Amino acid sequence: MDIKDAIKNGLTSLGIEFGSTRIKAVLTDADNNPVASGSHDWENRLENGIWTYSLDDIWSGLQDCYSDLANDVKKKYGEDLTTVGAIGFSAMMHGYMPFDKDGNLLTPFRTWRNSITAQAAEKLSALFDFNIPERWSIAHLYQAVLNNEEHVSEIKYLMTLAVYVHHKLTGKFAAGIGEASGMFPIDSEAKNYDAEMLEKFSRLAEVEKQAWDIHDILPEVLVAGEAAGTLSEEGAKLLDPSGSLKAGIPLCPPEGDAGTGMVATNSVTKRTGNVSAGTSVFAMIVLERALKKAYPEIDIVTTPSGDNVAMVHVNNCTSDINAWVNIFREFAEEAGIEISSAELYELLYFKALEGDADCGGLLSYNYFSGENITHLTEGRPLFVRTPDSKFNLANMMRTHLYSALGTLKLGMDILSGEDVKIDKMFGHGGLFKTKDVGQKFMAAALNTPVSLMETAGEGGAWGIAVLASYMKNKDNGETLTDFLNNKVFRGGSVYTLEPETADVQGFNAFAERYKKGLSIEEEAVKNI
C-alpha cells in the first residue's frame, strides 16, 4: 500500500538511461528503492562509415521503454502512471549532435563509438595540454571544422544524446556537469567549462572564421541537485503518447552513464572509485588533486557534483571470453550434453580459480577492436603459448579472464605512479556475475579491495533516478555524498574481497608478459 500511495501521489522518482544496446527505465519509491522497471532493446547501425542511431530510433525506443514501465506499474500495483515526483535522463556520453536554429539535426548522430577524430583530438590535446579523447564532443566539432563540412556554419546548438532528449522534453538547453565534462574540459573549482581552454579554442584560426561562438553553442552546465526545468505539455505527449502522463514534473540535470554509474555504486567521494566490466571495461577514481600532467591513456571527467575523476577506458573486455565459451557450448552440443549458459559460465569461471597465479606462462589478447591505451587502431584476438607453458583448462580460462583486465591494469598503473589513493573500489557489470571469480581477479589486477553491492545491478537508470530524487528531496545544504550515505545506501549489503598476495604477484607477472607481447598483436594487425 505504501508503494501504491507513492505512485498515486507522485512521491516516486523516474530514471531513464539510453545504453548502447538497451534503454532502461527504473521507478523508485520515496526511499529510493526500485519498485518497477521497463526496457527497450536497440542497436546502433553503421551507415556511410558512421555508427549512429536515427531520431526515430531514439523516440520510438524511449516511448516503448516508458510504456513497458507503465505496464509493469499497472501489473504490480494496479495503478495507472500519471505522474512522478521527479525525472532524470541519462545516456552514453560524448558523441556529436549539432542542431540549427530551427532544431533540425544537421548531420546523423555520431556516437562515442566513431574513431574519426584523431587529427582533431591530437591537436586539441596539444593546445590544451589536456587529454581530449577522440569520442569527446569537442573533438567531433573541431574535426568537422577541419574537414570543412558544410553543416558547420549552421550550428546553433551542440548536444549529446542525454542533452537532446532533455531539451526536447523541457525546452531547457542544459547538461549535468558530468555529462558536460565529456563534451569540453571542466574547471572543477568554477563548476563550469574551463574558461582558458574556451578562449584558446575560440582563437584557433579555423574556428575564428565560424559564425558561432563556442561559448554559445555548448549547453549550460548544472551540478547535481540543481533544477533543470519541467516536463512540458509537448514533452509529456512525446514521452507518453497515451496521454496519461501529466506535464509539470521537475527534471534533474541530464547526466552521462559515467556519472550515473558513480551514483549507483556510491563512489562520488574523493578516494573512491568504481569499475564497470562487461563488453568494455572502465575504471573511475575520484581524485584528491589534479594529476601532475596530461596522459593520453587517462580521461579527466567529473562526478555529478563537479569533482575531478580519472577515467581509464578500455574498449575490449568480455567479448573474447564469450567467444571461447561458445566453443565449449558447441562441443557440449556435439557431445549431447545439456548445459545452460549460466551453468557453463560458472563451470569455466570456477575452473579458472584452480589455475596458476601467473596463468602458467600462457598469454592472450582479447582485442576485437583497437585500444587507445596500447596505441592500436584495430584488434586481432590472439592466444599465445610456448612449448613448455602449462597448457590446461584452468590456466587457459584464467588467462582469458586476466586478458580481459590486462589493458585496464596498464592504465591503472599510471595512476599508481601518480600516487592516486583508492580507499574503496566498487565493481559492477557482467564480469562479476559469477561469485568471487571476476571480483578476485579484479582485486589482484588493481591490488585494491573490490566490493560489490546488491543495488549495483540496477545500473545507471537507477543512478539517474536517485539524482532526480536528490534534486527533489535533499535537505537544505545536504551534499550528494551525504544524501547517498544517509538516504540511499544506509544499511545496504556490501560484499568485499581483499587482494591476495599470491594473486597480485601472479597478475603482475602476467602483466609483464602482456606488455612484452604487445608487438605480437601489432604484427597481427599489420599482417592478418
PDB file of C-alpha atoms in Angstrom, residues 80-344:
ATOM      1  CA  ASP A  80      -2.045   3.995 -13.872  1.00  0.00           C
ATOM      2  CA  LEU A  81       1.181   6.009 -14.003  1.00  0.00           C
ATOM      3  CA  THR A  82       0.005   9.606 -14.355  1.00  0.00           C
ATOM      4  CA  THR A  83       2.765  11.488 -12.530  1.00  0.00           C
ATOM      5  CA  VAL A  84       6.072  11.053 -10.715  1.00  0.00           C
ATOM      6  CA  GLY A  85       7.911  13.271  -8.250  1.00  0.00           C
ATOM      7  CA  ALA A  86      10.943  13.895 -10.453  1.00  0.00           C
ATOM      8  CA  ILE A  87      12.520  12.606 -13.666  1.00  0.00           C
ATOM      9  CA  GLY A  88      16.102  12.261 -14.854  1.00  0.00           C
ATOM     10  CA  PHE A  89      17.554  11.252 -18.215  1.00  0.00           C
ATOM     11  CA  SER A  90      20.963   9.750 -18.842  1.00  0.00           C
ATOM     12  CA  ALA A  91      22.749   8.314 -21.852  1.00  0.00           C
ATOM     13  CA  MET A  92      26.045   7.029 -23.163  1.00  0.00           C
ATOM     14  CA  MET A  93      28.331  10.036 -23.128  1.00  0.00           C
ATOM     15  CA  HIS A  94      30.157  12.033 -25.798  1.00  0.00           C
ATOM     16  CA  GLY A  95      29.350  11.975 -29.495  1.00  0.00           C
ATOM     17  CA  TYR A  96      28.055  14.704 -31.772  1.00  0.00           C
ATOM     18  CA  MET A  97      24.547  16.065 -32.381  1.00  0.00           C
ATOM     19  CA  PRO A  98      24.666  19.564 -33.962  1.00  0.00           C
ATOM     20  CA  PHE A  99      21.357  21.404 -34.485  1.00  0.00           C
ATOM     21  CA  ASP A 100      20.412  24.562 -36.380  1.00  0.00           C
ATOM     22  CA  LYS A 101      18.312  27.452 -35.050  1.00  0.00           C
ATOM     23  CA  ASP A 102      15.095  25.647 -36.016  1.00  0.00           C
ATOM     24  CA  GLY A 103      16.019  22.481 -34.123  1.00  0.00           C
ATOM     25  CA  ASN A 104      16.975  20.403 -37.159  1.00  0.00           C
ATOM     26  CA  LEU A 105      19.732  17.832 -36.764  1.00  0.00           C
ATOM     27  CA  LEU A 106      22.417  18.875 -39.251  1.00  0.00           C
ATOM     28  CA  THR A 107      24.190  15.523 -39.625  1.00  0.00           C
ATOM     29  CA  PRO A 108      23.355  11.995 -38.452  1.00  0.00           C
ATOM     30  CA  PHE A 109      24.103  11.431 -34.747  1.00  0.00           C
ATOM     31  CA  ARG A 110      27.772  10.426 -34.427  1.00  0.00           C
ATOM     32  CA  THR A 111      28.073   8.240 -31.326  1.00  0.00           C
ATOM     33  CA  TRP A 112      31.042   7.810 -28.985  1.00  0.00           C
ATOM     34  CA  ARG A 113      31.975   4.688 -30.941  1.00  0.00           C
ATOM     35  CA  ASN A 114      33.223   6.604 -34.004  1.00  0.00           C
ATOM     36  CA  SER A 115      37.024   6.835 -34.230  1.00  0.00           C
ATOM     37  CA  ILE A 116      37.084   9.528 -36.920  1.00  0.00           C
ATOM     38  CA  THR A 117      38.507  12.468 -34.992  1.00  0.00           C
ATOM     39  CA  ALA A 118      42.154  11.517 -34.434  1.00  0.00           C
ATOM     40  CA  GLN A 119      43.512  14.686 -36.068  1.00  0.00           C
ATOM     41  CA  ALA A 120      41.281  16.989 -34.013  1.00  0.00           C
ATOM     42  CA  ALA A 121      41.847  15.096 -30.751  1.00  0.00           C
ATOM     43  CA  GLU A 122      45.626  15.245 -31.165  1.00  0.00           C
ATOM     44  CA  LYS A 123      45.638  18.972 -31.978  1.00  0.00           C
ATOM     45  CA  LEU A 124      43.322  19.906 -29.119  1.00  0.00           C
ATOM     46  CA  SER A 125      45.209  17.760 -26.601  1.00  0.00           C
ATOM     47  CA  ALA A 126      48.400  19.644 -27.514  1.00  0.00           C
ATOM     48  CA  LEU A 127      46.655  23.034 -27.470  1.00  0.00           C
ATOM     49  CA  PHE A 128      45.059  22.496 -24.046  1.00  0.00           C
ATOM     50  CA  ASP A 129      47.816  20.338 -22.503  1.00  0.00           C
ATOM     51  CA  PHE A 130      44.861  18.177 -21.528  1.00  0.00           C
ATOM     52  CA  ASN A 131      43.847  14.802 -22.942  1.00  0.00           C
ATOM     53  CA  ILE A 132      40.971  15.141 -25.420  1.00  0.00           C
ATOM     54  CA  PRO A 133      39.774  11.626 -26.403  1.00  0.00           C
ATOM     55  CA  GLU A 134      38.504  11.008 -29.914  1.00  0.00           C
ATOM     56  CA  ARG A 135      34.962  10.337 -28.694  1.00  0.00           C
ATOM     57  CA  TRP A 136      34.525  13.740 -26.967  1.00  0.00           C
ATOM     58  CA  SER A 137      32.046  16.197 -28.496  1.00  0.00           C
ATOM     59  CA  ILE A 138      34.622  18.964 -28.916  1.00  0.00           C
ATOM     60  CA  ALA A 139      36.850  16.612 -30.919  1.00  0.00           C
ATOM     61  CA  HIS A 140      33.925  15.817 -33.230  1.00  0.00           C
ATOM     62  CA  LEU A 141      33.133  19.506 -33.639  1.00  0.00           C
ATOM     63  CA  TYR A 142      36.710  20.516 -34.392  1.00  0.00           C
ATOM     64  CA  GLN A 143      37.160  17.609 -36.822  1.00  0.00           C
ATOM     65  CA  ALA A 144      34.053  18.780 -38.689  1.00  0.00           C
ATOM     66  CA  VAL A 145      35.609  22.273 -38.816  1.00  0.00           C
ATOM     67  CA  LEU A 146      38.922  20.890 -40.122  1.00  0.00           C
ATOM     68  CA  ASN A 147      37.031  18.833 -42.714  1.00  0.00           C
ATOM     69  CA  ASN A 148      35.203  21.982 -43.911  1.00  0.00           C
ATOM     70  CA  GLU A 149      31.886  20.185 -43.552  1.00  0.00           C
ATOM     71  CA  GLU A 150      29.037  22.280 -44.937  1.00  0.00           C
ATOM     72  CA  HIS A 151      26.762  21.948 -41.909  1.00  0.00           C
ATOM     73  CA  VAL A 152      29.247  23.581 -39.501  1.00  0.00           C
ATOM     74  CA  SER A 153      28.261  27.154 -40.412  1.00  0.00           C
ATOM     75  CA  GLU A 154      24.637  26.495 -39.416  1.00  0.00           C
ATOM     76  CA  ILE A 155      25.281  25.176 -35.892  1.00  0.00           C
ATOM     77  CA  LYS A 156      23.189  26.797 -33.150  1.00  0.00           C
ATOM     78  CA  TYR A 157      23.283  24.043 -30.515  1.00  0.00           C
ATOM     79  CA  LEU A 158      25.815  21.267 -29.862  1.00  0.00           C
ATOM     80  CA  MET A 159      24.242  18.395 -27.946  1.00  0.00           C
ATOM     81  CA  THR A 160      24.799  14.898 -26.671  1.00  0.00           C
ATOM     82  CA  LEU A 161      22.036  12.284 -26.629  1.00  0.00           C
ATOM     83  CA  ALA A 162      21.078  12.986 -22.993  1.00  0.00           C
ATOM     84  CA  VAL A 163      21.076  16.756 -23.562  1.00  0.00           C
ATOM     85  CA  TYR A 164      18.952  16.345 -26.707  1.00  0.00           C
ATOM     86  CA  VAL A 165      16.268  14.236 -25.022  1.00  0.00           C
ATOM     87  CA  HIS A 166      16.154  16.579 -22.020  1.00  0.00           C
ATOM     88  CA  HIS A 167      15.911  19.641 -24.276  1.00  0.00           C
ATOM     89  CA  LYS A 168      13.043  18.181 -26.313  1.00  0.00           C
ATOM     90  CA  LEU A 169      11.064  17.303 -23.181  1.00  0.00           C
ATOM     91  CA  THR A 170      11.647  20.527 -21.231  1.00  0.00           C
ATOM     92  CA  GLY A 171      12.844  23.206 -23.657  1.00  0.00           C
ATOM     93  CA  LYS A 172      15.886  23.771 -21.419  1.00  0.00           C
ATOM     94  CA  PHE A 173      19.348  23.580 -23.024  1.00  0.00           C
ATOM     95  CA  ALA A 174      21.491  22.248 -20.191  1.00  0.00           C
ATOM     96  CA  ALA A 175      23.802  19.404 -19.178  1.00  0.00           C
ATOM     97  CA  GLY A 176      24.758  17.908 -15.855  1.00  0.00           C
ATOM     98  CA  ILE A 177      28.402  18.695 -15.148  1.00  0.00           C
ATOM     99  CA  GLY A 178      29.469  15.058 -15.532  1.00  0.00           C
ATOM    100  CA  GLU A 179      27.860  14.886 -18.966  1.00  0.00           C
ATOM    101  CA  ALA A 180      29.320  18.281 -19.873  1.00  0.00           C
ATOM    102  CA  SER A 181      32.799  17.037 -18.907  1.00  0.00           C
ATOM    103  CA  GLY A 182      32.637  14.635 -21.838  1.00  0.00           C
ATOM    104  CA  MET A 183      31.847  17.484 -24.200  1.00  0.00           C
ATOM    105  CA  PHE A 184      34.516  20.019 -23.176  1.00  0.00           C
ATOM    106  CA  PRO A 185      37.043  20.191 -20.290  1.00  0.00           C
ATOM    107  CA  ILE A 186      35.640  21.400 -16.965  1.00  0.00           C
ATOM    108  CA  ASP A 187      37.104  23.699 -14.327  1.00  0.00           C
ATOM    109  CA  SER A 188      36.160  21.771 -11.171  1.00  0.00           C
ATOM    110  CA  GLU A 189      36.562  24.869  -8.988  1.00  0.00           C
ATOM    111  CA  ALA A 190      34.314  27.097 -11.102  1.00  0.00           C
ATOM    112  CA  LYS A 191      31.932  24.195 -11.840  1.00  0.00           C
ATOM    113  CA  ASN A 192      31.828  25.265 -15.479  1.00  0.00           C
ATOM    114  CA  TYR A 193      33.686  24.818 -18.758  1.00  0.00           C
ATOM    115  CA  ASP A 194      37.362  25.748 -18.487  1.00  0.00           C
ATOM    116  CA  ALA A 195      37.393  29.434 -19.466  1.00  0.00           C
ATOM    117  CA  GLU A 196      41.039  29.487 -20.586  1.00  0.00           C
ATOM    118  CA  MET A 197      40.534  26.485 -22.860  1.00  0.00           C
ATOM    119  CA  LEU A 198      37.374  28.009 -24.323  1.00  0.00           C
ATOM    120  CA  GLU A 199      39.389  31.102 -25.263  1.00  0.00           C
ATOM    121  CA  LYS A 200      42.192  29.035 -26.773  1.00  0.00           C
ATOM    122  CA  PHE A 201      39.659  27.134 -28.867  1.00  0.00           C
ATOM    123  CA  SER A 202      37.948  30.371 -29.945  1.00  0.00           C
ATOM    124  CA  ARG A 203      41.267  31.806 -31.167  1.00  0.00           C
ATOM    125  CA  LEU A 204      42.059  28.893 -33.464  1.00  0.00           C
ATOM    126  CA  ALA A 205      42.242  30.255 -36.996  1.00  0.00           C
ATOM    127  CA  GLU A 206      39.700  27.771 -38.364  1.00  0.00           C
ATOM    128  CA  VAL A 207      37.279  28.487 -35.501  1.00  0.00           C
ATOM    129  CA  GLU A 208      37.538  32.289 -35.691  1.00  0.00           C
ATOM    130  CA  LYS A 209      36.020  32.112 -39.178  1.00  0.00           C
ATOM    131  CA  GLN A 210      32.813  30.490 -37.909  1.00  0.00           C
ATOM    132  CA  ALA A 211      29.553  32.376 -37.430  1.00  0.00           C
ATOM    133  CA  TRP A 212      29.030  30.829 -33.984  1.00  0.00           C
ATOM    134  CA  ASP A 213      30.850  31.276 -30.676  1.00  0.00           C
ATOM    135  CA  ILE A 214      31.801  28.132 -28.726  1.00  0.00           C
ATOM    136  CA  HIS A 215      30.518  29.786 -25.521  1.00  0.00           C
ATOM    137  CA  ASP A 216      27.021  29.970 -27.032  1.00  0.00           C
ATOM    138  CA  ILE A 217      26.606  26.573 -28.684  1.00  0.00           C
ATOM    139  CA  LEU A 218      27.510  24.456 -25.625  1.00  0.00           C
ATOM    140  CA  PRO A 219      24.733  23.656 -23.100  1.00  0.00           C
ATOM    141  CA  GLU A 220      24.528  25.383 -19.726  1.00  0.00           C
ATOM    142  CA  VAL A 221      26.380  23.440 -17.013  1.00  0.00           C
ATOM    143  CA  LEU A 222      24.386  22.392 -13.925  1.00  0.00           C
ATOM    144  CA  VAL A 223      25.529  20.412 -10.874  1.00  0.00           C
ATOM    145  CA  ALA A 224      23.654  17.653  -9.070  1.00  0.00           C
ATOM    146  CA  GLY A 225      20.765  18.995  -7.011  1.00  0.00           C
ATOM    147  CA  GLU A 226      20.012  21.963  -9.268  1.00  0.00           C
ATOM    148  CA  ALA A 227      16.652  22.227 -11.006  1.00  0.00           C
ATOM    149  CA  ALA A 228      16.779  21.692 -14.763  1.00  0.00           C
ATOM    150  CA  GLY A 229      13.305  22.583 -15.991  1.00  0.00           C
ATOM    151  CA  THR A 230       9.952  20.814 -16.021  1.00  0.00           C
ATOM    152  CA  LEU A 231       8.215  18.395 -18.354  1.00  0.00           C
ATOM    153  CA  SER A 232       6.315  20.452 -20.928  1.00  0.00           C
ATOM    154  CA  GLU A 233       2.904  19.563 -22.362  1.00  0.00           C
ATOM    155  CA  GLU A 234       4.621  18.658 -25.637  1.00  0.00           C
ATOM    156  CA  GLY A 235       7.271  16.679 -23.738  1.00  0.00           C
ATOM    157  CA  ALA A 236       4.682  14.688 -21.782  1.00  0.00           C
ATOM    158  CA  LYS A 237       2.974  13.632 -25.021  1.00  0.00           C
ATOM    159  CA  LEU A 238       6.339  12.801 -26.579  1.00  0.00           C
ATOM    160  CA  LEU A 239       7.292  10.563 -23.648  1.00  0.00           C
ATOM    161  CA  ASP A 240       3.843   9.030 -23.196  1.00  0.00           C
ATOM    162  CA  PRO A 241       1.742   9.189 -26.387  1.00  0.00           C
ATOM    163  CA  SER A 242      -1.173   7.588 -24.499  1.00  0.00           C
ATOM    164  CA  GLY A 243      -1.695  10.958 -22.784  1.00  0.00           C
ATOM    165  CA  SER A 244      -1.770   9.560 -19.234  1.00  0.00           C
ATOM    166  CA  LEU A 245       1.375  11.327 -18.037  1.00  0.00           C
ATOM    167  CA  LYS A 246       0.849  14.872 -16.772  1.00  0.00           C
ATOM    168  CA  ALA A 247       3.114  17.815 -17.546  1.00  0.00           C
ATOM    169  CA  GLY A 248       4.867  19.959 -14.942  1.00  0.00           C
ATOM    170  CA  ILE A 249       7.119  17.261 -13.430  1.00  0.00           C
ATOM    171  CA  PRO A 250      10.547  18.657 -12.410  1.00  0.00           C
ATOM    172  CA  LEU A 251      13.662  17.237 -14.071  1.00  0.00           C
ATOM    173  CA  CYS A 252      17.203  16.993 -12.749  1.00  0.00           C
ATOM    174  CA  PRO A 253      20.195  17.818 -14.984  1.00  0.00           C
ATOM    175  CA  PRO A 254      20.746  15.178 -17.699  1.00  0.00           C
ATOM    176  CA  GLU A 255      23.805  13.083 -16.902  1.00  0.00           C
ATOM    177  CA  GLY A 256      26.153  10.686 -18.642  1.00  0.00           C
ATOM    178  CA  ASP A 257      26.414   6.977 -17.962  1.00  0.00           C
ATOM    179  CA  ALA A 258      29.740   7.502 -16.186  1.00  0.00           C
ATOM    180  CA  GLY A 259      28.116   9.783 -13.610  1.00  0.00           C
ATOM    181  CA  THR A 260      25.109   7.544 -13.057  1.00  0.00           C
ATOM    182  CA  GLY A 261      27.445   4.572 -12.591  1.00  0.00           C
ATOM    183  CA  MET A 262      29.228   6.511  -9.843  1.00  0.00           C
ATOM    184  CA  VAL A 263      25.924   7.232  -8.114  1.00  0.00           C
ATOM    185  CA  ALA A 264      24.701   3.636  -8.464  1.00  0.00           C
ATOM    186  CA  THR A 265      27.854   2.386  -6.728  1.00  0.00           C
ATOM    187  CA  ASN A 266      28.105   5.192  -4.129  1.00  0.00           C
ATOM    188  CA  SER A 267      31.504   6.222  -5.456  1.00  0.00           C
ATOM    189  CA  VAL A 268      31.229  10.009  -5.805  1.00  0.00           C
ATOM    190  CA  THR A 269      33.512  10.804  -2.844  1.00  0.00           C
ATOM    191  CA  LYS A 270      37.242  11.504  -3.154  1.00  0.00           C
ATOM    192  CA  ARG A 271      39.436   8.372  -2.950  1.00  0.00           C
ATOM    193  CA  THR A 272      36.544   6.151  -4.058  1.00  0.00           C
ATOM    194  CA  GLY A 273      36.131   4.525  -7.431  1.00  0.00           C
ATOM    195  CA  ASN A 274      34.116   2.090  -9.473  1.00  0.00           C
ATOM    196  CA  VAL A 275      34.912  -0.283 -12.276  1.00  0.00           C
ATOM    197  CA  SER A 276      32.364  -1.397 -14.848  1.00  0.00           C
ATOM    198  CA  ALA A 277      33.290  -4.616 -16.642  1.00  0.00           C
ATOM    199  CA  GLY A 278      31.235  -6.007 -19.496  1.00  0.00           C
ATOM    200  CA  THR A 279      31.703  -5.659 -23.259  1.00  0.00           C
ATOM    201  CA  SER A 280      34.091  -2.818 -22.425  1.00  0.00           C
ATOM    202  CA  VAL A 281      35.723  -2.031 -19.088  1.00  0.00           C
ATOM    203  CA  PHE A 282      36.362   1.326 -17.466  1.00  0.00           C
ATOM    204  CA  ALA A 283      37.531   2.413 -14.044  1.00  0.00           C
ATOM    205  CA  MET A 284      36.819   5.795 -12.489  1.00  0.00           C
ATOM    206  CA  ILE A 285      38.629   7.247  -9.485  1.00  0.00           C
ATOM    207  CA  VAL A 286      37.535  10.483  -7.775  1.00  0.00           C
ATOM    208  CA  LEU A 287      40.743  12.485  -7.368  1.00  0.00           C
ATOM    209  CA  GLU A 288      42.017  14.352  -4.320  1.00  0.00           C
ATOM    210  CA  ARG A 289      44.187  16.553  -6.531  1.00  0.00           C
ATOM    211  CA  ALA A 290      44.919  17.153 -10.207  1.00  0.00           C
ATOM    212  CA  LEU A 291      47.365  14.809 -11.937  1.00  0.00           C
ATOM    213  CA  LYS A 292      50.869  16.194 -12.488  1.00  0.00           C
ATOM    214  CA  LYS A 293      50.494  16.087 -16.262  1.00  0.00           C
ATOM    215  CA  ALA A 294      48.157  15.025 -19.053  1.00  0.00           C
ATOM    216  CA  TYR A 295      48.186  11.384 -20.122  1.00  0.00           C
ATOM    217  CA  PRO A 296      46.652  10.161 -23.389  1.00  0.00           C
ATOM    218  CA  GLU A 297      45.606   6.984 -21.544  1.00  0.00           C
ATOM    219  CA  ILE A 298      43.658   8.860 -18.832  1.00  0.00           C
ATOM    220  CA  ASP A 299      40.460  10.855 -19.381  1.00  0.00           C
ATOM    221  CA  ILE A 300      39.547  13.556 -16.860  1.00  0.00           C
ATOM    222  CA  VAL A 301      35.800  13.902 -16.322  1.00  0.00           C
ATOM    223  CA  THR A 302      33.780  14.827 -13.224  1.00  0.00           C
ATOM    224  CA  THR A 303      31.280  13.472 -10.742  1.00  0.00           C
ATOM    225  CA  PRO A 304      27.714  14.835 -10.975  1.00  0.00           C
ATOM    226  CA  SER A 305      28.817  17.305  -8.262  1.00  0.00           C
ATOM    227  CA  GLY A 306      31.805  18.516 -10.299  1.00  0.00           C
ATOM    228  CA  ASP A 307      34.788  16.801  -8.617  1.00  0.00           C
ATOM    229  CA  ASN A 308      37.553  15.628 -10.949  1.00  0.00           C
ATOM    230  CA  VAL A 309      37.595  11.954 -11.889  1.00  0.00           C
ATOM    231  CA  ALA A 310      40.368   9.995 -13.595  1.00  0.00           C
ATOM    232  CA  MET A 311      38.879   7.552 -16.081  1.00  0.00           C
ATOM    233  CA  VAL A 312      40.671   4.593 -17.648  1.00  0.00           C
ATOM    234  CA  HIS A 313      38.514   3.465 -20.578  1.00  0.00           C
ATOM    235  CA  VAL A 314      39.225   0.154 -22.358  1.00  0.00           C
ATOM    236  CA  ASN A 315      37.244  -0.902 -25.424  1.00  0.00           C
ATOM    237  CA  ASN A 316      37.621  -4.675 -25.021  1.00  0.00           C
ATOM    238  CA  CYS A 317      36.710  -6.822 -22.037  1.00  0.00           C
ATOM    239  CA  THR A 318      34.440  -9.891 -22.158  1.00  0.00           C
ATOM    240  CA  SER A 319      33.763 -10.380 -25.891  1.00  0.00           C
ATOM    241  CA  ASP A 320      36.671 -12.794 -26.358  1.00  0.00           C
ATOM    242  CA  ILE A 321      35.709 -14.754 -23.230  1.00  0.00           C
ATOM    243  CA  ASN A 322      32.204 -15.116 -24.663  1.00  0.00           C
ATOM    244  CA  ALA A 323      33.639 -16.379 -27.957  1.00  0.00           C
ATOM    245  CA  TRP A 324      35.666 -19.082 -26.181  1.00  0.00           C
ATOM    246  CA  VAL A 325      32.706 -20.108 -24.011  1.00  0.00           C
ATOM    247  CA  ASN A 326      30.707 -20.551 -27.229  1.00  0.00           C
ATOM    248  CA  ILE A 327      33.339 -23.029 -28.442  1.00  0.00           C
ATOM    249  CA  PHE A 328      32.711 -25.123 -25.326  1.00  0.00           C
ATOM    250  CA  ARG A 329      28.956 -24.781 -25.856  1.00  0.00           C
ATOM    251  CA  GLU A 330      29.385 -26.188 -29.387  1.00  0.00           C
ATOM    252  CA  PHE A 331      31.426 -29.069 -28.005  1.00  0.00           C
ATOM    253  CA  ALA A 332      28.767 -29.823 -25.373  1.00  0.00           C
ATOM    254  CA  GLU A 333      26.044 -29.851 -28.032  1.00  0.00           C
ATOM    255  CA  GLU A 334      28.080 -32.166 -30.263  1.00  0.00           C
ATOM    256  CA  ALA A 335      28.641 -34.484 -27.298  1.00  0.00           C
ATOM    257  CA  GLY A 336      24.929 -34.496 -26.485  1.00  0.00           C
ATOM    258  CA  ILE A 337      25.457 -32.752 -23.145  1.00  0.00           C
ATOM    259  CA  GLU A 338      22.694 -30.411 -21.977  1.00  0.00           C
ATOM    260  CA  ILE A 339      24.049 -27.431 -20.061  1.00  0.00           C
ATOM    261  CA  SER A 340      22.631 -23.937 -19.672  1.00  0.00           C
ATOM    262  CA  SER A 341      24.651 -20.831 -20.442  1.00  0.00           C
ATOM    263  CA  ALA A 342      24.696 -19.868 -16.767  1.00  0.00           C
ATOM    264  CA  GLU A 343      25.982 -23.307 -15.761  1.00  0.00           C
ATOM    265  CA  LEU A 344      28.637 -23.281 -18.495  1.00  0.00           C
TER     266      LEU A 344
END
